[in-house]
Amino acid sequence: MLKVKEVKKTFNPGTINEKLALNNVNLNINAGEWVTVIGSNGAGKSTLLNVIAGVFPVDYGSIYIDGQSILHQPEHKRASYIGRVFQDPLMGTAASMTVIENLSLALKRGEKRKLIPGISRKDRHFFQEKLSQLGLGLEDRLSVKVGLLSGGQRQALTLLMATLKKPKLLLLDEHTAALDPKTGQRVVELTKEIIEKEKITTLMITHNLEQALKYGTRTIMMDEGQIVLDIKGQHRNNTSIQDLLALFEKASGKALNNDRVLLA
Amino acid sequence: MSFLTGTLEQGLIYGIMALGVYLSFRVLDYADLSVDGSLPLGAAICAILIYNGSNPWLATLLAIIGGAIAGVFTGFLHTRLKITPLLSGILTMTALYSVNLRVMGGNNVPLLRAETVFTVLQDIGLPEKVVSLGVPLVVVTVLVIILNYFLQTELGMAVRATGDNEQMIKAQGVDTNYTKLLGLSISNALVAFSGALVAQYQTFADVSMGIGTIIAGLASVIIGEVLIGTGSILRRLLAVVAGSVMYRLVIALVLTMGLKPTDLKLMTAFIVIIALASPSIKKKLRVGLKEGKYAQS
């Protein structure tokens, strides 16, 4: 489904701040796989997601989705088949617009925007049904400005918006990291429900090692711009957090260093 | 009475400009200074065409198109050449000064006894008073209805989202370069429309008539928000128009109190400064009060 081939990316080349963010990354993800991504600060996790989404170009290599190269497409074109949820809950929604306006914008993801009313009556019911599945009471607050919602509500809404029109690929960049533990747990459960129900191919960065093993079907670990560990199936099921830490030390020759890493 | 109607007429005509400024400044969150050039551009195009015998409606239409092109130019500087919003506007404004002089072939074009949209309607038998208030009123009403509809269409909502959260709407598949270009062209088209009507209303176009347009527009937008508030889109649009009328009223009142017309810009600047600073002043006052309380206890 997704094929990342020999991708390299250097930030600020030729300066004192030069940083090799992706160093020859190869990754093949099959349709329906849910890959959790872990790694130290600056390992290249977010950079990997951003080059797939088209936020910035790669220096070398290629990226294919369903066999088609996507590197020539700008970010907004790729958005027609890639759904994204960001770490910052404020980033995924328009604060001055209402819940129903945000959802209506998301329903037209990747389509041409026309001069017809942006909110249609028949969508209203569909949105209410989808919102009630979140269990946050948002179905009764369609006309409320999103800026008045809590961070958790906004993140759940962003998740819904990213999957309202089923994407080929869903990119989650530590989307629960900025939430309090309880809300974060709720959002990750919602994520699981939606991904498994819709069978969406997903790449999810997390700083929570327990989450990384508990959710998804495959886990990759990144270090210094490379994928140093890739486990799935029975092998993954038998892996504990301690194993993961040991594997990381063995693969990278140092201890896992992430100032936000959660072991449980 | 004529003092009030005159102010109302001016407020409505400049209200079209204020709607344009609202679109760039509030909807797109883009401080577009090119309006200082596109207002006289609209006036210049319209005036020179009428002066040379063109139909005033056609002249007004071409002025609107001229404004739209100016907006596209600013948008192009920003989205394609990656020049900052502020500088893009200043560059267009500066360039337009020369363009306007060329269009008019001099510093100004008189339209005395020329055929304008106002005189055309008088010729078919409508009283002068009805026409001079009726034209701006009808134009503003129609524009508010159109803008209210547009801003709630799929495309209009994408423009609004661009000003609110560019990252978000990109992730929803919208080319924000396009929405910015579109928003700026509509904004400047409205401002040029306003300029074309101003020229016909005051029966002359002048190259310096655009100075301070952005500030007058901002003052209108902010006064409207304070007086009418920010609810639905329709309410916001009406607030902008009402703000423009209020602004002209304040100016008229100050002038009757004996201030020189040349002091107007200074006064306008102060109105905008007070309006823009009021939230932070309020905050400071509140913090100051709190500290006072702690000091006492």
Coordinates of C-alpha atoms in Angstrom, one line a residue:
Chain A
M1 CA 0.0 0.0 0.0
L2 CA 2.6 2.5 1.2
K3 CA 6.1 2.1 0.0
V4 CA 8.9 4.4 1.3
K5 CA 12.1 3.7 -0.6
E6 CA 15.6 5.0 0.3
V7 CA 14.3 8.3 1.5
K8 CA 16.8 10.9 2.8
K9 CA 16.1 14.2 4.3
T10 CA 18.6 16.8 5.7
F11 CA 17.5 20.0 7.4
N12 CA 19.6 23.1 7.1
P13 CA 22.2 21.5 4.8
G14 CA 25.6 23.2 4.8
T15 CA 25.0 25.1 8.0
I16 CA 26.1 24.5 11.6
N17 CA 22.5 23.3 12.3
E18 CA 22.7 20.6 9.7
K19 CA 20.6 17.7 10.8
L20 CA 20.2 14.4 9.0
A21 CA 16.6 13.6 9.8
L22 CA 16.0 10.7 7.5
N23 CA 18.9 8.5 6.6
N24 CA 17.9 6.0 3.9
V25 CA 14.5 4.9 5.2
N26 CA 12.8 1.9 3.7
L27 CA 9.4 0.9 4.7
N28 CA 6.6 -1.2 3.2
I29 CA 3.2 -1.1 4.8
N30 CA 0.4 -3.4 3.6
A31 CA -3.2 -2.4 3.3
G32 CA -4.9 -2.7 6.7
E33 CA -1.8 -2.6 8.8
W34 CA -1.7 -0.4 11.8
V35 CA 2.0 0.5 12.5
T36 CA 3.0 2.2 15.7
V37 CA 6.2 4.2 15.6
I38 CA 8.5 4.8 18.6
G39 CA 11.9 6.3 19.0
S40 CA 14.0 8.9 20.8
N41 CA 13.6 12.7 20.4
G42 CA 14.8 13.7 16.9
A43 CA 14.8 10.1 15.6
G44 CA 13.0 11.3 12.5
K45 CA 9.5 10.0 13.4
S46 CA 7.6 13.2 12.7
T47 CA 9.8 13.9 9.7
L48 CA 8.8 10.6 8.2
L49 CA 5.2 11.4 8.6
N50 CA 5.7 14.9 7.2
V51 CA 7.5 13.7 4.0
I52 CA 4.7 11.2 3.4
A53 CA 2.1 14.0 3.9
G54 CA 4.1 16.4 1.6
V55 CA 4.8 19.1 4.2
F56 CA 8.3 19.3 2.8
P57 CA 10.1 17.5 -0.1
V58 CA 12.6 14.7 0.3
D59 CA 16.2 15.1 -0.8
Y60 CA 16.4 11.6 -2.2
G61 CA 14.3 8.5 -2.6
S62 CA 10.7 7.8 -3.5
I63 CA 7.3 7.3 -1.9
Y64 CA 4.5 5.3 -3.5
I65 CA 0.9 4.8 -2.5
D66 CA -0.8 1.9 -4.3
G67 CA 2.1 1.7 -6.7
Q68 CA 1.8 5.4 -7.7
S69 CA 4.6 7.8 -6.9
I70 CA 3.2 10.7 -4.9
L71 CA 6.3 12.9 -4.6
H72 CA 5.3 15.3 -7.3
Q73 CA 2.0 16.1 -5.5
P74 CA 1.7 19.0 -3.2
E75 CA 0.4 18.6 0.4
H76 CA -3.2 19.6 -0.4
K77 CA -3.3 17.1 -3.3
R78 CA -2.1 14.2 -1.1
A79 CA -4.7 15.2 1.5
S80 CA -7.3 13.7 -0.8
Y81 CA -6.1 10.2 0.3
I82 CA -4.2 10.9 3.5
G83 CA -5.9 11.8 6.8
R84 CA -3.9 13.4 9.5
V85 CA -4.2 14.2 13.2
F86 CA -1.5 16.4 14.8
Q87 CA 0.0 16.5 18.2
D88 CA -1.4 19.9 19.0
P89 CA -5.2 19.7 19.5
L90 CA -5.5 23.3 18.1
M91 CA -4.0 22.4 14.8
G92 CA -6.6 20.1 13.3
T93 CA -9.7 22.3 13.6
A94 CA -10.7 25.9 12.7
A95 CA -11.5 27.5 16.1
S96 CA -13.7 30.3 14.8
M97 CA -15.9 27.9 12.9
T98 CA -18.6 25.7 14.3
V99 CA -18.5 21.9 14.8
I100 CA -20.8 21.4 11.8
E101 CA -18.7 23.7 9.6
N102 CA -15.5 21.9 10.5
L103 CA -17.1 18.6 9.7
S104 CA -18.5 19.9 6.4
L105 CA -15.1 21.1 5.4
A106 CA -13.7 17.6 6.2
L107 CA -16.5 15.8 4.3
K108 CA -15.2 17.5 1.1
R109 CA -11.6 16.6 1.7
G110 CA -9.8 16.3 -1.7
E111 CA -12.9 17.4 -3.6
K112 CA -13.4 20.6 -5.6
R113 CA -15.1 23.2 -3.4
K114 CA -18.1 24.6 -5.2
L115 CA -20.3 27.7 -4.9
I116 CA -23.1 25.7 -3.3
P117 CA -24.0 25.9 0.4
G118 CA -21.3 24.4 2.5
I119 CA -23.6 22.8 5.0
S120 CA -26.4 20.6 3.8
R121 CA -29.4 19.4 5.8
K122 CA -29.0 15.8 4.9
D123 CA -25.4 15.8 6.2
R124 CA -26.6 17.0 9.6
H125 CA -28.0 13.7 10.6
F126 CA -24.9 11.8 9.4
F127 CA -22.7 14.1 11.5
Q128 CA -24.9 13.7 14.6
E129 CA -24.7 9.9 14.2
K130 CA -20.9 10.0 13.8
L131 CA -20.5 12.4 16.7
S132 CA -22.6 10.3 19.0
Q133 CA -20.2 7.4 18.4
L134 CA -17.5 9.6 20.1
G135 CA -19.6 9.6 23.3
L136 CA -18.6 13.2 24.1
G137 CA -22.0 14.8 23.8
L138 CA -20.9 16.7 20.7
E139 CA -23.9 15.6 18.7
D140 CA -26.0 18.2 20.5
R141 CA -23.4 21.0 20.0
L142 CA -23.2 21.2 16.2
S143 CA -23.5 25.0 16.2
V144 CA -20.9 25.6 18.9
K145 CA -17.6 27.2 17.8
V146 CA -14.8 24.7 18.0
G147 CA -12.7 27.1 19.9
L148 CA -15.0 26.6 22.9
L149 CA -14.4 22.9 23.1
S150 CA -11.7 21.2 25.3
G151 CA -8.5 19.8 23.9
G152 CA -9.7 16.3 24.1
Q153 CA -13.0 17.1 22.3
R154 CA -11.1 19.0 19.6
Q155 CA -8.7 16.0 19.1
A156 CA -11.6 13.6 18.9
L157 CA -13.2 15.9 16.4
T158 CA -10.0 16.1 14.4
L159 CA -9.8 12.3 14.4
L160 CA -13.4 12.1 13.1
M161 CA -12.6 14.7 10.5
A162 CA -9.5 12.8 9.3
T163 CA -11.6 9.6 8.8
L164 CA -15.0 11.0 7.8
K165 CA -14.1 10.4 4.2
K166 CA -12.1 7.1 4.5
P167 CA -8.5 7.9 3.8
K168 CA -6.1 5.3 2.2
L169 CA -3.6 6.2 4.9
L170 CA -4.0 7.7 8.3
L171 CA -1.1 9.6 9.9
L172 CA -1.3 10.1 13.7
D173 CA 1.6 12.2 15.1
E174 CA 1.5 11.7 18.9
H175 CA -2.1 12.7 18.8
T176 CA -2.8 12.0 22.5
A177 CA 0.5 13.4 23.9
A178 CA -0.9 16.8 24.7
L179 CA -4.0 15.4 26.4
D180 CA -4.4 14.5 30.1
P181 CA -4.0 10.7 30.6
K182 CA -7.7 10.0 30.9
T183 CA -8.7 11.9 27.9
G184 CA -5.7 10.6 26.0
Q185 CA -6.8 7.0 26.8
R186 CA -10.4 7.8 25.6
V187 CA -9.0 9.3 22.3
V188 CA -6.8 6.3 21.7
E189 CA -9.7 3.9 22.3
L190 CA -11.7 6.0 19.8
T191 CA -8.8 5.7 17.4
K192 CA -8.9 1.9 17.8
E193 CA -12.6 1.7 17.2
I194 CA -12.5 3.8 14.0
I195 CA -9.4 2.2 12.5
E196 CA -10.7 -1.3 13.1
K197 CA -14.2 -0.6 12.0
E198 CA -13.1 1.2 8.8
K199 CA -10.0 -1.0 8.3
I200 CA -7.8 2.1 7.7
T201 CA -4.0 1.7 7.1
T202 CA -2.4 3.7 9.8
L203 CA 1.0 5.0 10.9
M204 CA 0.8 6.2 14.5
I205 CA 3.7 7.8 16.4
T206 CA 3.5 7.4 20.1
H207 CA 5.7 8.1 23.1
N208 CA 3.8 5.6 25.1
L209 CA 5.6 2.2 24.8
E210 CA 2.7 0.3 26.3
Q211 CA 0.4 1.9 23.8
A212 CA 2.9 1.1 21.0
L213 CA 2.6 -2.7 21.8
K214 CA -1.0 -2.8 22.9
Y215 CA -2.5 -1.1 19.8
G216 CA -1.8 -1.8 16.2
T217 CA -0.5 -4.8 14.3
R218 CA 3.2 -3.8 13.9
T219 CA 5.7 -1.7 15.7
I220 CA 8.8 0.1 14.2
M221 CA 11.5 1.9 16.2
M222 CA 13.5 4.7 14.8
D223 CA 16.9 6.1 15.7
E224 CA 19.0 8.8 14.0
G225 CA 16.9 8.8 10.9
Q226 CA 16.8 5.0 10.4
I227 CA 14.4 2.2 11.2
V228 CA 16.3 0.1 13.7
L229 CA 13.5 -2.3 14.7
D230 CA 10.5 -3.7 13.0
I231 CA 8.3 -6.3 14.7
K232 CA 4.9 -7.8 14.1
G233 CA 2.8 -10.9 14.6
Q234 CA 3.7 -13.5 17.2
H235 CA 7.1 -12.0 17.8
R236 CA 5.5 -8.7 18.7
N237 CA 2.9 -10.3 20.9
N238 CA 5.6 -11.9 23.0
T239 CA 7.5 -8.6 23.3
S240 CA 7.3 -6.7 26.6
I241 CA 8.2 -3.1 27.3
Q242 CA 11.5 -4.3 28.9
D243 CA 12.3 -6.3 25.8
L244 CA 11.6 -3.2 23.7
L245 CA 14.1 -1.2 25.7
A246 CA 16.7 -3.9 25.5
L247 CA 16.1 -4.3 21.8
F248 CA 16.6 -0.5 21.4
E249 CA 19.8 -0.5 23.3
K250 CA 21.1 -3.4 21.3
A251 CA 20.1 -1.8 18.0
S252 CA 21.4 1.7 18.6
G253 CA 24.1 1.1 21.2
K254 CA 22.5 3.5 23.7
A255 CA 19.5 3.8 26.0
L256 CA 16.2 5.0 24.8
N257 CA 16.2 8.8 25.3
N258 CA 12.9 10.4 25.0
D259 CA 12.0 13.0 27.6
R260 CA 8.4 12.2 27.3
V261 CA 8.6 8.4 27.0
L262 CA 6.0 6.5 29.1
L263 CA 6.8 3.0 30.1
A264 CA 3.4 2.1 31.3
Chain B
M1 CA -31.0 66.6 8.0
S2 CA -28.9 66.9 4.9
F3 CA -25.9 66.6 7.2
L4 CA -27.2 63.2 8.3
T5 CA -28.2 61.9 4.9
G6 CA -24.9 63.0 3.4
T7 CA -23.0 61.2 6.2
L8 CA -25.2 58.1 5.7
E9 CA -24.5 58.1 1.9
Q10 CA -20.8 58.4 2.4
G11 CA -20.9 55.7 5.1
L12 CA -22.6 53.3 2.8
I13 CA -20.3 54.0 -0.2
Y14 CA -17.2 53.6 2.0
G15 CA -19.0 50.7 3.6
I16 CA -18.3 48.7 0.4
M17 CA -14.6 49.4 1.0
A18 CA -15.0 48.3 4.6
L19 CA -16.5 45.0 3.5
G20 CA -13.4 44.5 1.4
V21 CA -11.1 45.2 4.3
Y22 CA -13.2 42.9 6.5
L23 CA -12.7 40.1 4.0
S24 CA -8.9 40.5 4.0
F25 CA -8.2 41.6 7.5
R26 CA -10.7 39.4 9.4
V27 CA -11.7 36.6 7.2
L28 CA -8.3 35.9 5.6
D29 CA -6.3 37.3 8.6
Y30 CA -4.2 39.2 6.1
A31 CA -3.4 42.9 6.7
D32 CA -3.6 44.0 3.0
L33 CA -2.3 47.5 2.5
S34 CA -2.9 47.4 -1.3
V35 CA -6.4 48.8 -0.7
D36 CA -4.8 52.3 -0.3
G37 CA -4.0 51.9 -4.0
S38 CA -7.0 49.9 -5.2
L39 CA -9.5 52.5 -4.0
P40 CA -8.1 55.3 -6.2
L41 CA -7.5 52.7 -8.9
G42 CA -11.2 52.0 -9.0
A43 CA -11.9 55.7 -9.0
A44 CA -9.3 56.4 -11.7
I45 CA -10.5 53.7 -14.1
C46 CA -14.1 54.7 -13.6
A47 CA -13.5 58.4 -13.9
I48 CA -11.3 58.4 -17.0
L49 CA -13.8 56.1 -18.8
I50 CA -16.7 58.3 -18.0
Y51 CA -14.7 61.4 -18.9
N52 CA -14.2 59.9 -22.3
G53 CA -17.9 59.2 -22.7
S54 CA -18.2 55.6 -21.6
N55 CA -21.4 54.3 -20.0
P56 CA -21.1 54.8 -16.2
W57 CA -22.3 51.3 -15.4
L58 CA -19.7 49.8 -17.7
A59 CA -17.0 52.1 -16.2
T60 CA -17.9 50.9 -12.7
L61 CA -17.7 47.3 -13.8
L62 CA -14.3 47.7 -15.3
A63 CA -13.1 49.5 -12.2
I64 CA -14.2 46.4 -10.2
I65 CA -12.3 44.2 -12.5
G66 CA -9.2 46.5 -12.2
G67 CA -9.4 46.1 -8.4
A68 CA -9.7 42.3 -8.6
I69 CA -6.5 42.3 -10.7
A70 CA -4.7 44.4 -8.2
G71 CA -5.7 41.9 -5.5
V72 CA -4.5 39.0 -7.6
F73 CA -1.2 40.8 -8.0
T74 CA -0.8 41.2 -4.2
G75 CA -1.8 37.5 -3.8
F76 CA 0.8 36.5 -6.4
L77 CA 3.6 38.4 -4.6
H78 CA 2.7 36.6 -1.4
T79 CA 1.8 33.1 -2.5
R80 CA 4.2 32.6 -5.4
L81 CA 7.1 34.9 -4.6
K82 CA 6.8 34.3 -0.9
I83 CA 6.9 38.0 0.1
T84 CA 5.4 38.7 3.5
P85 CA 1.7 39.9 3.5
L86 CA 2.5 43.4 4.7
L87 CA 5.2 44.0 2.2
S88 CA 3.2 42.5 -0.7
G89 CA 0.5 45.0 0.1
I90 CA 2.9 47.9 0.3
L91 CA 4.5 47.0 -3.0
T92 CA 1.2 46.8 -4.8
M93 CA 0.1 50.1 -3.2
T94 CA 3.3 51.8 -4.3
A95 CA 3.1 50.4 -7.8
L96 CA -0.5 51.4 -8.1
Y97 CA 0.3 55.1 -7.3
S98 CA 2.1 55.3 -10.6
V99 CA -0.5 53.2 -12.4
N100 CA -3.3 55.5 -11.2
L101 CA -1.4 58.6 -12.4
R102 CA -1.1 56.9 -15.8
V103 CA -4.7 55.8 -15.9
M104 CA -5.9 59.3 -15.2
G105 CA -3.2 61.0 -17.2
G106 CA -2.7 63.5 -14.4
N107 CA -3.4 64.1 -10.7
N108 CA -7.1 64.1 -11.0
V109 CA -10.1 63.8 -13.3
P110 CA -13.1 66.1 -12.9
L111 CA -16.6 64.6 -13.5
L112 CA -18.7 67.8 -13.3
R113 CA -21.7 67.5 -15.5
A114 CA -20.5 64.1 -16.7
E115 CA -22.9 61.2 -16.8
T116 CA -22.6 59.1 -13.7
V117 CA -24.7 56.2 -12.3
F118 CA -26.3 58.9 -10.1
T119 CA -27.2 61.3 -12.9
V120 CA -28.4 58.4 -15.2
L121 CA -31.1 57.5 -12.7
Q122 CA -32.0 61.2 -12.2
D123 CA -32.5 61.5 -15.9
I124 CA -35.2 58.8 -15.9
G125 CA -37.1 60.9 -13.4
L126 CA -36.0 59.8 -9.9
P127 CA -35.5 62.6 -7.4
E128 CA -31.8 63.5 -6.6
K129 CA -32.2 62.7 -2.9
V130 CA -33.7 59.3 -3.6
V131 CA -30.9 58.4 -6.0
S132 CA -27.9 59.6 -3.9
L133 CA -29.0 57.5 -1.0
G134 CA -30.8 54.8 -2.9
V135 CA -27.8 53.7 -5.1
P136 CA -25.4 53.1 -2.2
L137 CA -28.2 51.5 -0.1
V138 CA -29.2 49.0 -2.9
V139 CA -25.5 48.3 -3.8
V140 CA -24.5 47.6 -0.2
T141 CA -27.7 45.5 0.5
V142 CA -27.0 43.3 -2.6
L143 CA -23.3 43.0 -1.7
V144 CA -24.1 41.9 1.9
I145 CA -26.5 39.3 0.6
I146 CA -24.0 38.0 -1.9
L147 CA -21.1 37.9 0.6
N148 CA -23.3 36.3 3.2
Y149 CA -24.2 33.5 0.8
F150 CA -20.6 33.2 -0.5
L151 CA -19.0 32.9 2.9
Q152 CA -21.2 29.9 3.7
T153 CA -20.6 28.0 0.5
E154 CA -18.1 25.2 0.3
L155 CA -15.6 27.6 -1.3
G156 CA -16.3 30.5 1.0
M157 CA -15.9 28.2 4.0
A158 CA -12.6 27.1 2.7
V159 CA -11.5 30.8 2.4
R160 CA -12.6 31.3 6.0
A161 CA -10.8 28.3 7.2
T162 CA -7.6 29.5 5.4
G163 CA -7.7 32.6 7.6
D164 CA -8.4 30.6 10.7
N165 CA -6.1 27.7 10.4
E166 CA -4.1 27.3 7.3
Q167 CA -2.5 24.0 8.4
M168 CA -5.9 22.4 9.0
I169 CA -7.5 23.4 5.7
K170 CA -4.4 22.2 3.8
A171 CA -4.8 18.8 5.5
Q172 CA -8.4 18.9 4.3
G173 CA -7.1 19.2 0.7
V174 CA -7.5 22.9 0.0
D175 CA -4.9 24.8 -2.0
T176 CA -4.5 27.8 0.3
N177 CA -2.6 29.7 -2.3
Y178 CA -5.7 29.7 -4.4
T179 CA -8.1 30.6 -1.5
K180 CA -5.8 33.5 -0.5
L181 CA -5.7 34.8 -4.1
L182 CA -9.4 34.5 -4.4
G183 CA -10.1 36.3 -1.1
L184 CA -7.7 39.1 -1.9
S185 CA -9.1 39.6 -5.4
I186 CA -12.7 39.8 -4.1
S187 CA -11.5 42.2 -1.3
N188 CA -9.8 44.5 -3.7
A189 CA -12.6 44.3 -6.2
L190 CA -14.9 45.6 -3.5
V191 CA -12.5 48.4 -2.5
A192 CA -12.2 49.5 -6.2
F193 CA -16.0 49.3 -6.5
S194 CA -16.2 51.7 -3.6
G195 CA -13.6 54.0 -5.2
A196 CA -15.6 54.0 -8.4
L197 CA -18.8 55.1 -6.6
V198 CA -16.9 57.7 -4.5
A199 CA -15.5 59.3 -7.7
Q200 CA -19.0 59.5 -9.2
Y201 CA -20.6 60.7 -5.9
Q202 CA -18.1 63.5 -5.3
T203 CA -17.7 64.1 -9.1
F204 CA -14.0 63.8 -9.3
A205 CA -11.2 61.3 -8.9
D206 CA -7.9 62.2 -7.3
V207 CA -4.6 60.3 -7.0
S208 CA -4.3 61.0 -3.3
M209 CA -7.9 59.9 -2.3
G210 CA -6.7 56.5 -1.3
I211 CA -4.4 57.6 1.5
G212 CA -5.5 56.1 4.8
T213 CA -8.1 53.7 3.2
I214 CA -6.8 50.7 5.2
I215 CA -7.1 52.7 8.4
A216 CA -10.6 53.9 7.7
G217 CA -11.5 50.4 6.8
L218 CA -10.1 49.0 10.0
A219 CA -11.8 51.7 12.0
S220 CA -15.1 50.7 10.4
V221 CA -14.6 47.0 11.0
I222 CA -13.6 47.5 14.7
I223 CA -16.3 50.1 15.5
G224 CA -18.9 47.7 14.0
E225 CA -17.6 44.8 16.1
V226 CA -17.8 46.9 19.2
L227 CA -21.3 48.2 18.5
I228 CA -23.0 45.3 16.8
G229 CA -20.8 42.4 17.9
T230 CA -19.7 39.2 16.1
G231 CA -22.4 36.6 15.8
S232 CA -23.5 35.1 12.5
I233 CA -21.8 36.0 9.2
L234 CA -24.7 38.2 8.3
R235 CA -24.5 40.1 11.6
R236 CA -20.8 40.6 11.1
L237 CA -21.3 42.0 7.6
L238 CA -24.0 44.3 8.7
A239 CA -21.7 45.4 11.6
V240 CA -19.0 46.4 9.1
V241 CA -21.4 48.6 7.2
A242 CA -22.9 50.1 10.4
G243 CA -19.3 50.7 11.6
S244 CA -18.5 52.5 8.4
V245 CA -21.6 54.8 8.8
M246 CA -20.6 55.4 12.4
Y247 CA -17.1 56.2 11.5
R248 CA -18.2 58.8 8.9
L249 CA -20.6 60.2 11.5
V250 CA -17.9 60.7 14.1
I251 CA -15.7 62.4 11.5
A252 CA -18.6 64.7 10.4
L253 CA -19.3 65.6 14.0
V254 CA -15.6 66.4 14.7
L255 CA -15.4 68.5 11.6
T256 CA -18.5 70.5 12.7
M257 CA -16.8 71.0 16.0
G258 CA -14.1 73.0 14.2
L259 CA -11.3 70.5 13.6
K260 CA -9.5 71.0 10.3
P261 CA -10.1 68.4 7.5
T262 CA -6.3 68.0 7.4
D263 CA -6.4 66.6 10.9
L264 CA -8.7 63.8 9.9
K265 CA -6.0 61.2 9.4
L266 CA -4.5 61.8 12.7
M267 CA -7.9 61.4 14.4
T268 CA -8.6 58.3 12.5
A269 CA -5.3 56.8 13.5
F270 CA -6.2 57.5 17.1
I271 CA -9.6 55.9 16.8
V272 CA -7.9 52.7 15.5
I273 CA -5.2 52.8 18.1
I274 CA -7.7 53.0 20.9
A275 CA -9.8 50.3 19.4
L276 CA -6.9 47.9 18.8
A277 CA -5.3 48.6 22.1
S278 CA -8.5 48.4 24.2
P279 CA -8.3 44.6 24.9
S280 CA -4.7 44.8 26.2
I281 CA -5.5 48.0 28.1
K282 CA -8.5 46.3 29.7
K283 CA -6.3 43.3 30.6
K284 CA -3.6 45.6 32.2
L285 CA -6.3 47.4 34.2
R286 CA -7.7 44.1 35.5
V287 CA -4.2 42.9 36.5
G288 CA -3.5 46.2 38.1
L289 CA -6.7 46.0 40.1
K290 CA -5.8 42.5 41.3
E291 CA -2.4 43.5 42.3
G292 CA -3.9 46.3 44.3
K293 CA -6.1 43.9 46.1
Y294 CA -3.2 41.6 47.0
A295 CA -1.2 44.6 48.3
Q296 CA -4.0 45.5 50.6
S297 CA -4.6 42.1 52.1

